[in-house]
């Protein structure tokens, strides 16, 4: 759908829903919110709803950064210590890399 | 593994190529050959459009523009549509071929079969094998025909909730279960350790955002990307679970079915398309790939919200629009504004059913699996694109929904069998 042709209130509603939806463990949704509404929020001439859209975009970006940090930390820890954790490591693993002969 | 019935049916509905349409507003009133057969729509639009028409001199000026210019516009927009469809079709095929070549899972033959192809192919006896593949094809095609008819009946009797539920279930399965399988196989191929928490996060995000983009509202590019991905996933499942010879016979049979279903007056797909047209509703977004969005006739928007709304409602499902239509709409604002709007306007584009994506990719994927080398794969790829080009040309000429499978699949099959047997 094209953001150009929907009225501003709808844009605001859409941005708000994307923002609220992201709280359901959906950082991807926040990413989409930031990328999609970035131009609307920051590069367009001001209109009434713009400050609110801006705030949603900023909050989504913040949430996204937090999630990225958490996930990166967890992935690093897991990849590094997986072998050492023994049974727990295997339990947590979806795929276990095969060794080479 | 057995796929659900919804998969079978859904992809079938998707085998049609329609042009995005908005009913003609004949600014060039004398050009009867340009007007579309949707009279009712045209009549509804005329009062709206006349409000936008510039009075007097500009109209006369437009009335005197020659046919040649319109033809030029049709060709120009026709060419643009071709490119707009080449890219997603190519992307889908590239994803499928890349997966086939790298992840061995999808080329390993298992004894598991879909319930739609119950007859086992015995590699020892040619006659028996051929017979079984024909029987498999008959079973599959009859399942498809039945499902299509059920869908059309449901649509005619306005059981929208049922259809939407069905489509949602089917996309849920594609977006979650098949992508989970796919991701698992990719990780195993590249020997990457993956933990459950991260995996759950990835699949959850991918699936939910996919559902939102396809069934609700989302950025167009993302929606297109998701549709390409689910077509590729579906094609991979077919490549894995359809027996060798059955797959080729099924491809041939389904092109014939597509031809019948879309062109015959009582064909189910044609009835679906026409009913959607009559009711001025978009065909379900989960079944159709749309290449562009309507951009409202620039300045006219603010002055006439009614026309904007109408066009908005019709953009999704409106069919068989010629490229010149969008020019007409733009021209309504007056020719002098045309050049300014030209860079802003996106024309309505073309829609291609997802079933077409799936079967094109199945053909190229199977060529990559079983073909001797890259020549075969490339030959099939080129053949399909040529077929698509021809189909779009026909679409520009006939301006109504056309089956996109027959020409491409025929060329593809011919090229596959001839290239494969060259040495």
Coordinates of C-alpha atoms in Angstrom, one line a residue:
Chain A
X1 CA 0.0 0.0 0.0
X2 CA 1.1 3.4 -0.8
X3 CA 1.6 5.9 2.1
X4 CA 1.1 8.7 -0.3
X5 CA -2.5 8.2 -0.8
X6 CA -3.9 7.6 2.7
X7 CA -5.0 10.4 4.9
X8 CA -2.7 11.5 7.8
X9 CA -4.9 10.2 10.5
X10 CA -4.7 6.7 9.0
X11 CA -1.0 7.0 8.8
X12 CA -0.9 7.8 12.4
X13 CA -3.2 4.9 13.3
X14 CA -1.0 2.6 11.2
X15 CA 2.2 3.7 12.8
X16 CA 0.7 3.4 16.3
X17 CA -0.5 -0.1 15.6
X18 CA 2.8 -1.2 14.3
X19 CA 4.4 0.3 17.4
X20 CA 2.1 -1.4 19.8
X21 CA 2.3 -4.7 17.9
X22 CA 6.0 -4.8 18.3
X23 CA 5.6 -5.4 22.0
X24 CA 4.6 -8.9 21.2
X25 CA 8.2 -9.9 20.8
X26 CA 8.3 -8.5 17.3
X27 CA 11.3 -6.3 16.8
X28 CA 11.0 -6.9 13.0
X29 CA 7.7 -5.1 13.2
X30 CA 9.5 -2.2 14.8
X31 CA 12.1 -2.3 12.1
X32 CA 9.4 -2.1 9.4
X33 CA 7.8 0.8 11.3
X34 CA 11.0 2.7 11.4
X35 CA 11.9 2.1 7.7
X36 CA 8.4 2.7 6.4
X37 CA 7.5 5.8 8.3
X38 CA 11.0 7.3 8.4
X39 CA 10.3 9.6 5.4
X40 CA 6.9 10.5 6.7
X41 CA 8.2 11.4 10.1
X42 CA 11.4 13.2 9.3
X43 CA 11.7 14.2 5.7
X44 CA 8.2 15.6 5.0
X45 CA 7.0 19.1 5.6
X46 CA 5.2 19.3 8.9
X47 CA 1.6 18.4 9.3
X48 CA -0.6 18.0 12.4
X49 CA 0.0 14.3 13.0
X50 CA 3.7 14.4 12.3
X51 CA 5.1 14.9 15.8
X52 CA 3.1 11.8 17.0
X53 CA 4.3 9.7 14.1
X54 CA 7.8 10.9 14.9
X55 CA 7.5 9.8 18.5
X56 CA 6.3 6.4 17.4
X57 CA 9.2 6.0 15.0
X58 CA 11.7 7.0 17.6
X59 CA 10.2 4.7 20.3
X60 CA 10.2 1.8 17.7
X61 CA 13.8 2.6 16.9
X62 CA 14.7 2.5 20.6
X63 CA 12.9 -0.8 21.1
X64 CA 14.6 -2.2 18.1
X65 CA 18.1 -1.3 19.4
X66 CA 17.3 -2.9 22.7
X67 CA 16.2 -6.1 21.1
X68 CA 19.2 -6.2 18.7
X69 CA 21.5 -5.8 21.7
X70 CA 19.8 -8.5 23.7
X71 CA 19.7 -10.9 20.8
X72 CA 23.3 -10.3 19.8
X73 CA 24.4 -10.9 23.4
X74 CA 22.5 -14.1 23.7
X75 CA 23.7 -15.4 20.3
X76 CA 27.3 -14.6 21.1
X77 CA 27.1 -16.3 24.5
X78 CA 25.4 -19.3 23.0
X79 CA 27.8 -19.8 20.1
X80 CA 30.8 -19.4 22.4
X81 CA 29.7 -21.6 25.3
X82 CA 27.5 -24.1 23.6
X83 CA 30.1 -26.9 23.6
X84 CA 31.0 -26.3 27.2
X85 CA 27.5 -26.5 28.5
X86 CA 27.2 -30.1 27.6
X87 CA 23.7 -31.4 28.0
X88 CA 22.1 -28.1 28.4
X89 CA 23.7 -26.9 25.3
X90 CA 22.4 -29.8 23.3
X91 CA 18.9 -29.3 24.8
X92 CA 18.9 -25.8 23.6
X93 CA 20.2 -26.5 20.2
X94 CA 18.0 -26.9 17.2
X95 CA 20.8 -28.0 14.9
X96 CA 24.1 -29.3 16.1
X97 CA 27.1 -28.9 13.8
X98 CA 28.7 -32.1 12.7
X99 CA 32.3 -32.6 13.3
X100 CA 34.8 -33.3 10.6
X101 CA 36.9 -36.4 10.5
Chain B
X1 CA 4.4 -35.4 4.6
X2 CA 1.0 -34.4 3.6
X3 CA 0.2 -30.9 2.7
X4 CA -3.1 -29.6 3.5
X5 CA -5.9 -29.3 1.0
X6 CA -5.9 -25.6 1.4
X7 CA -2.4 -25.5 -0.2
X8 CA -3.6 -27.3 -3.3
X9 CA -6.5 -25.1 -3.8
X10 CA -5.0 -21.8 -3.0
X11 CA -2.3 -22.1 -5.5
X12 CA -4.7 -23.0 -8.1
X13 CA -6.8 -20.0 -7.8
X14 CA -3.6 -18.2 -8.3
X15 CA -3.0 -19.3 -11.9
X16 CA -4.2 -16.3 -13.8
X17 CA -2.7 -13.2 -15.2
X18 CA -4.8 -10.1 -15.0
X19 CA -4.1 -6.5 -15.7
X20 CA -4.9 -4.1 -13.0
X21 CA -7.9 -2.3 -14.3
X22 CA -9.8 0.7 -13.6
X23 CA -12.7 1.2 -15.8
X24 CA -12.1 3.3 -18.7
X25 CA -12.9 6.9 -18.6
X26 CA -13.0 7.7 -22.2
X27 CA -11.4 11.1 -22.3
X28 CA -10.8 10.4 -25.9
X29 CA -14.4 9.8 -26.7
X30 CA -13.9 8.9 -30.3
X31 CA -11.5 6.1 -29.5
X32 CA -13.9 3.2 -29.2
X33 CA -11.3 0.6 -29.6
X34 CA -9.7 1.8 -26.4
X35 CA -12.8 1.5 -24.2
X36 CA -13.1 -1.7 -22.2
X37 CA -16.1 -3.9 -22.1
X38 CA -16.9 -2.9 -18.6
X39 CA -19.8 -0.7 -19.5
X40 CA -21.4 -0.5 -16.1
X41 CA -18.2 0.6 -14.5
X42 CA -17.7 3.2 -17.2
X43 CA -21.1 4.6 -16.7
X44 CA -20.5 4.9 -13.0
X45 CA -17.4 6.7 -13.6
X46 CA -18.5 9.1 -16.2
X47 CA -20.2 11.6 -13.9
X48 CA -17.1 11.6 -11.7
X49 CA -14.7 12.0 -14.5
X50 CA -16.6 14.7 -16.3
X51 CA -16.2 16.7 -13.1
X52 CA -12.5 16.5 -13.6
X53 CA -12.4 17.2 -17.2
X54 CA -11.0 20.5 -18.2
X55 CA -13.6 22.4 -20.2
X56 CA -13.5 23.4 -23.8
X57 CA -10.2 24.0 -25.4
X58 CA -8.2 21.4 -23.6
X59 CA -10.7 18.7 -24.4
X60 CA -10.7 19.7 -28.0
X61 CA -7.0 19.6 -27.9
X62 CA -7.0 16.2 -26.4
X63 CA -9.6 15.1 -28.8
X64 CA -7.3 15.8 -31.6
X65 CA -4.4 13.7 -30.3
X66 CA -3.8 10.9 -32.7
X67 CA -4.2 7.2 -32.1
X68 CA -0.5 6.8 -32.6
X69 CA 0.3 8.5 -29.3
X70 CA -2.0 6.2 -27.4
X71 CA -0.5 3.2 -29.1
X72 CA 2.9 4.5 -28.1
X73 CA 1.7 4.9 -24.5
X74 CA 0.2 1.4 -24.5
X75 CA 3.5 -0.1 -25.8
X76 CA 5.5 1.9 -23.3
X77 CA 3.4 0.9 -20.4
X78 CA 3.3 -2.7 -21.8
X79 CA 7.0 -2.8 -21.8
X80 CA 7.1 -1.5 -18.3
X81 CA 4.7 -4.1 -17.1
X82 CA 6.8 -6.8 -18.6
X83 CA 9.8 -5.7 -16.6
X84 CA 7.7 -5.3 -13.5
X85 CA 6.8 -9.0 -13.8
X86 CA 10.2 -10.3 -15.0
X87 CA 11.9 -9.2 -11.8
X88 CA 9.7 -11.1 -9.3
X89 CA 9.5 -14.2 -11.5
X90 CA 13.2 -14.2 -11.9
X91 CA 13.7 -13.7 -8.1
X92 CA 11.4 -16.5 -7.3
X93 CA 13.2 -18.8 -9.7
X94 CA 16.6 -17.7 -8.4
X95 CA 15.7 -18.5 -4.9
X96 CA 14.4 -21.9 -5.8
X97 CA 17.4 -22.8 -8.0
X98 CA 19.8 -21.6 -5.4
X99 CA 18.2 -23.7 -2.7
X100 CA 18.1 -26.8 -4.9
X101 CA 21.7 -26.5 -5.7
X102 CA 22.9 -25.9 -2.2
X103 CA 20.5 -27.7 0.1
X104 CA 20.4 -31.3 -0.7
X105 CA 17.2 -31.9 1.3
X106 CA 15.0 -30.8 -1.5
X107 CA 16.5 -33.2 -4.0
X108 CA 16.6 -36.3 -1.8
X109 CA 14.0 -38.6 -2.9
X110 CA 11.9 -40.0 -0.1
X111 CA 9.4 -42.7 -0.1
X112 CA 6.9 -40.2 1.3
X113 CA 4.5 -38.9 -1.2
X114 CA 1.7 -36.4 -1.1
X115 CA -1.7 -38.0 -0.8
X116 CA -2.5 -36.4 -4.2
X117 CA -0.1 -38.6 -6.0
X118 CA -0.8 -42.0 -4.5
X119 CA 0.6 -44.2 -7.3
X120 CA 4.2 -45.1 -6.8
X121 CA 6.5 -44.8 -9.8
X122 CA 8.3 -48.0 -10.4
X123 CA 11.7 -47.2 -11.9
X124 CA 12.0 -50.6 -13.6
X125 CA 9.2 -50.6 -16.0
X126 CA 8.7 -47.7 -18.4
X127 CA 5.2 -48.5 -19.3
X128 CA 4.1 -49.0 -15.7
X129 CA 5.9 -45.8 -14.7
X130 CA 4.2 -43.8 -17.4
X131 CA 0.8 -45.2 -16.5
X132 CA 1.3 -44.4 -12.8
X133 CA 2.3 -40.9 -13.5
X134 CA -0.7 -40.3 -15.7
X135 CA -2.9 -41.7 -13.0
X136 CA -1.2 -39.5 -10.4
X137 CA -1.8 -36.5 -12.7
X138 CA -5.5 -37.4 -13.0
X139 CA -5.8 -37.6 -9.3
X140 CA -4.1 -34.3 -8.8
X141 CA -6.0 -32.4 -11.4
X142 CA -9.3 -33.7 -10.2
X143 CA -8.4 -32.6 -6.7
X144 CA -7.5 -29.2 -8.1
X145 CA -10.7 -28.9 -10.2
X146 CA -12.9 -29.8 -7.2
X147 CA -11.1 -27.3 -5.0
X148 CA -11.4 -24.6 -7.6
X149 CA -15.1 -25.2 -8.0
X150 CA -15.6 -25.2 -4.3
X151 CA -13.8 -21.9 -4.0
X152 CA -15.8 -20.3 -6.8
X153 CA -19.1 -21.5 -5.3
X154 CA -18.1 -20.2 -1.9
X155 CA -17.2 -16.9 -3.5
X156 CA -20.4 -16.6 -5.4
X157 CA -22.5 -17.3 -2.3
X158 CA -20.4 -14.7 -0.4
X159 CA -19.0 -17.1 2.2
X160 CA -16.2 -14.6 2.7
X161 CA -15.5 -15.7 6.2
X162 CA -14.9 -19.2 5.2
X163 CA -12.6 -18.3 2.3
X164 CA -10.6 -15.8 4.5
X165 CA -10.2 -18.4 7.2
X166 CA -9.0 -20.9 4.6
X167 CA -6.6 -18.5 3.1
X168 CA -5.3 -17.5 6.5
X169 CA -4.7 -21.1 7.5
X170 CA -2.9 -21.8 4.3
X171 CA -0.6 -18.7 4.7
X172 CA 0.0 -19.6 8.3
X173 CA 1.2 -23.0 7.3
X174 CA 3.4 -21.6 4.6
X175 CA 4.8 -18.8 6.7
X176 CA 5.5 -20.8 9.8
X177 CA 5.8 -24.5 9.1
X178 CA 7.4 -24.6 5.7
X179 CA 9.8 -21.8 6.5
X180 CA 10.7 -23.6 9.8
X181 CA 11.5 -26.7 7.7
X182 CA 13.4 -24.6 5.2
X183 CA 15.5 -22.8 7.8
X184 CA 16.3 -26.1 9.5
X185 CA 17.6 -27.6 6.3
X186 CA 19.6 -24.5 5.5
X187 CA 21.3 -24.6 8.9
X188 CA 22.0 -28.3 8.6
X189 CA 23.6 -27.7 5.2
X190 CA 25.9 -25.0 6.4
X191 CA 26.6 -26.8 9.6
X192 CA 25.6 -23.9 11.8
X193 CA 24.6 -24.3 15.4
X194 CA 21.2 -22.7 16.1
X195 CA 19.4 -22.6 19.4
X196 CA 15.7 -22.8 19.9
X197 CA 15.2 -19.4 21.5
X198 CA 16.7 -17.5 18.5
X199 CA 15.0 -19.8 16.1
X200 CA 11.6 -19.2 17.7
X201 CA 12.2 -15.5 17.5
X202 CA 13.2 -15.6 13.9
X203 CA 10.2 -17.8 12.8
X204 CA 7.8 -15.8 15.0
X205 CA 8.9 -12.5 13.5
X206 CA 9.0 -13.7 10.0
X207 CA 5.6 -15.3 10.2
X208 CA 3.7 -12.6 12.0
X209 CA 5.0 -9.7 9.9
X210 CA 4.3 -11.8 6.8
X211 CA 0.7 -12.3 7.9
X212 CA 0.3 -8.6 8.6
X213 CA 1.8 -7.6 5.2
X214 CA -0.1 -10.1 3.1
X215 CA -3.5 -10.0 4.8
X216 CA -3.6 -6.5 6.3
X217 CA -1.6 -3.5 5.4
X218 CA 2.1 -3.2 4.9
X219 CA 4.7 -1.7 2.7
X220 CA 4.2 -2.8 -0.9
X221 CA 7.8 -4.0 -1.4
X222 CA 7.7 -6.1 1.7
X223 CA 4.4 -7.7 0.6
X224 CA 5.8 -8.5 -2.8
X225 CA 8.9 -10.0 -1.1
X226 CA 6.7 -12.2 1.1
X227 CA 4.6 -13.4 -1.8
X228 CA 7.8 -14.3 -3.7
X229 CA 9.1 -16.2 -0.7
X230 CA 6.0 -18.2 -0.1
X231 CA 5.7 -19.1 -3.8
X232 CA 9.3 -20.3 -3.6
X233 CA 8.6 -22.3 -0.5
X234 CA 5.6 -23.9 -2.1
X235 CA 7.5 -24.7 -5.3
X236 CA 10.2 -26.4 -3.2
X237 CA 7.7 -28.6 -1.5
X238 CA 6.3 -29.7 -4.9
X239 CA 9.8 -30.4 -6.2
X240 CA 10.5 -32.5 -3.2
X241 CA 7.3 -34.5 -2.9
X242 CA 6.2 -35.0 -6.5
X243 CA 7.5 -38.1 -8.1
X244 CA 9.8 -37.6 -11.2
X245 CA 7.6 -38.3 -14.1
X246 CA 4.4 -37.3 -12.5
X247 CA 5.8 -33.8 -12.0
X248 CA 6.3 -33.2 -15.7
X249 CA 2.9 -34.7 -16.7
X250 CA 1.3 -32.6 -13.9
X251 CA 2.9 -29.4 -15.3
X252 CA 1.6 -30.1 -18.7
X253 CA -1.9 -31.0 -17.5
X254 CA -2.1 -28.0 -15.3
X255 CA -1.3 -25.6 -18.1
X256 CA -4.1 -27.2 -20.1
X257 CA -6.4 -26.8 -17.1
X258 CA -5.4 -23.2 -16.7
X259 CA -6.2 -22.5 -20.3
X260 CA -9.7 -24.1 -19.9
X261 CA -10.4 -22.6 -16.6
X262 CA -9.6 -19.0 -17.5
X263 CA -10.8 -18.8 -21.1
X264 CA -13.9 -21.0 -21.2
X265 CA -17.1 -19.1 -20.4
X266 CA -18.0 -21.5 -17.6
X267 CA -14.4 -21.9 -16.4
X268 CA -14.1 -21.5 -12.7
X269 CA -11.3 -19.1 -12.7
X270 CA -13.0 -16.9 -15.3
X271 CA -16.1 -16.9 -13.2
X272 CA -14.1 -15.9 -10.2
X273 CA -12.5 -13.1 -12.0
X274 CA -15.7 -11.9 -13.5
X275 CA -17.6 -12.1 -10.2
X276 CA -14.9 -10.0 -8.5
X277 CA -15.1 -7.5 -11.3
X278 CA -18.9 -7.3 -11.1
X279 CA -18.7 -6.7 -7.4
X280 CA -15.8 -4.3 -7.8
X281 CA -13.9 -6.2 -5.2
X282 CA -10.2 -7.0 -5.1
X283 CA -9.4 -10.7 -5.5
X284 CA -7.9 -11.9 -2.2
X285 CA -4.5 -10.5 -1.7
X286 CA -3.1 -13.8 -0.7
X287 CA -3.6 -15.2 -4.2
X288 CA -2.3 -12.5 -6.4
X289 CA 1.0 -10.7 -6.8
X290 CA 0.5 -7.0 -7.7
X291 CA 3.3 -5.2 -9.4
X292 CA 2.4 -1.7 -8.7
X293 CA 0.2 0.6 -6.8
X294 CA -2.2 3.1 -8.1
X295 CA -1.1 6.5 -7.6
X296 CA -4.1 8.8 -7.6
X297 CA -4.3 11.3 -10.3
X298 CA -2.2 13.9 -8.6
X299 CA -3.8 17.3 -8.1
X300 CA -7.2 16.0 -8.9
X301 CA -7.2 14.0 -5.7
X302 CA -7.7 16.9 -3.3
X303 CA -10.4 18.4 -5.5
X304 CA -12.4 15.2 -5.9
X305 CA -12.1 12.8 -3.0
X306 CA -14.9 10.6 -4.5
X307 CA -13.0 9.6 -7.5
X308 CA -10.0 9.0 -5.4
X309 CA -12.0 6.7 -3.1
X310 CA -13.6 4.9 -6.0
X311 CA -10.3 4.3 -7.6
X312 CA -8.8 3.2 -4.4
X313 CA -11.5 0.6 -4.0
X314 CA -11.0 -0.6 -7.4
X315 CA -7.3 -0.7 -7.6
X316 CA -7.0 -4.1 -5.9
X317 CA -9.3 -6.2 -7.9
X318 CA -9.9 -4.2 -10.9
X319 CA -8.9 -6.1 -13.9
X320 CA -7.8 -5.8 -17.5
X321 CA -6.7 -2.2 -17.3
X322 CA -4.7 -1.1 -20.2
X323 CA -1.7 1.1 -19.6
X324 CA -3.4 3.9 -21.5
X325 CA -6.1 4.1 -18.8
X326 CA -3.7 5.6 -16.3
X327 CA -2.7 8.0 -19.0
X328 CA -6.3 8.9 -19.5
X329 CA -6.7 9.6 -15.8
X330 CA -3.6 11.7 -15.8
X331 CA -4.7 13.4 -18.9
X332 CA -7.9 14.3 -17.3
X333 CA -6.1 16.9 -15.3
X334 CA -5.1 18.4 -18.6
X335 CA -2.3 17.6 -20.9
X336 CA -0.2 20.4 -19.7
X337 CA 0.1 18.8 -16.3
X338 CA 0.9 15.4 -17.8
X339 CA 4.7 16.0 -17.9
X340 CA 4.7 17.1 -14.3
X341 CA 2.7 14.1 -13.2
X342 CA 4.6 11.7 -15.3
X343 CA 7.5 11.3 -12.9
X344 CA 5.1 11.1 -10.0
X345 CA 2.6 8.7 -11.4
X346 CA 2.8 5.0 -10.9
X347 CA 0.5 3.3 -13.3
X348 CA -1.7 0.5 -12.2
X349 CA 0.5 -2.3 -13.1
X350 CA -0.2 -5.9 -13.7
X351 CA -1.3 -8.7 -11.5
X352 CA 0.0 -12.3 -11.7
X353 CA -1.4 -15.2 -9.8
X354 CA 0.8 -16.9 -7.3
X355 CA 0.1 -20.2 -8.8
X356 CA 2.0 -19.0 -11.9
X357 CA 5.0 -18.2 -9.8
X358 CA 4.9 -21.6 -8.2
X359 CA 4.7 -23.6 -11.4
X360 CA 7.3 -21.6 -13.2
X361 CA 9.6 -22.2 -10.3
X362 CA 8.7 -25.9 -10.2
X363 CA 9.7 -26.3 -13.8
X364 CA 13.0 -24.5 -13.4
X365 CA 13.7 -26.2 -10.1
X366 CA 13.2 -29.6 -11.6
X367 CA 15.4 -28.7 -14.5
X368 CA 18.0 -27.8 -12.0
X369 CA 17.6 -31.0 -10.1
X370 CA 17.5 -33.5 -12.9
X371 CA 19.0 -31.6 -15.8
X372 CA 22.6 -32.4 -16.8
X373 CA 24.1 -29.0 -16.2
X374 CA 23.3 -25.3 -16.1
X375 CA 22.4 -25.2 -19.8
X376 CA 19.2 -26.9 -19.2
X377 CA 18.3 -24.7 -16.3
X378 CA 19.1 -21.5 -18.2
X379 CA 17.2 -22.7 -21.3
X380 CA 14.1 -23.3 -19.2
X381 CA 14.5 -20.0 -17.5
X382 CA 14.7 -18.1 -20.8
X383 CA 11.8 -20.1 -22.2
X384 CA 9.6 -19.1 -19.3
X385 CA 10.5 -15.5 -19.6
X386 CA 9.7 -15.5 -23.3
X387 CA 6.4 -17.1 -22.6
X388 CA 5.6 -14.5 -20.0
X389 CA 6.5 -11.8 -22.4
X390 CA 4.2 -13.2 -25.0
X391 CA 1.4 -13.6 -22.5
X392 CA 1.7 -10.0 -21.5
X393 CA 1.7 -9.0 -25.1
X394 CA -1.6 -10.9 -25.5
X395 CA -2.9 -9.3 -22.4
X396 CA -2.2 -5.8 -23.8
X397 CA -4.1 -6.8 -27.0
X398 CA -7.0 -8.6 -25.4
X399 CA -7.3 -6.6 -22.2
X400 CA -8.9 -9.4 -20.1
X401 CA -7.7 -12.0 -17.7
X402 CA -5.5 -14.5 -19.4
X403 CA -3.9 -17.8 -18.3
X404 CA -0.2 -17.2 -17.7
X405 CA 0.8 -20.9 -17.6
X406 CA 0.2 -22.4 -21.0
X407 CA 2.6 -20.5 -23.2
X408 CA 5.5 -20.4 -20.7
X409 CA 5.1 -24.0 -19.5
X410 CA 4.9 -25.3 -23.1
X411 CA 8.1 -23.4 -24.0
X412 CA 9.7 -24.5 -20.8
X413 CA 8.9 -28.2 -21.4
X414 CA 10.0 -28.1 -25.0
X415 CA 13.3 -26.4 -24.0
X416 CA 13.8 -28.8 -21.1
X417 CA 13.4 -32.0 -23.0
X418 CA 15.3 -30.9 -26.1
X419 CA 18.2 -29.4 -24.1
X420 CA 18.4 -32.4 -21.8
X421 CA 18.5 -34.8 -24.7
X422 CA 21.0 -32.9 -26.7
X423 CA 24.0 -35.1 -25.8

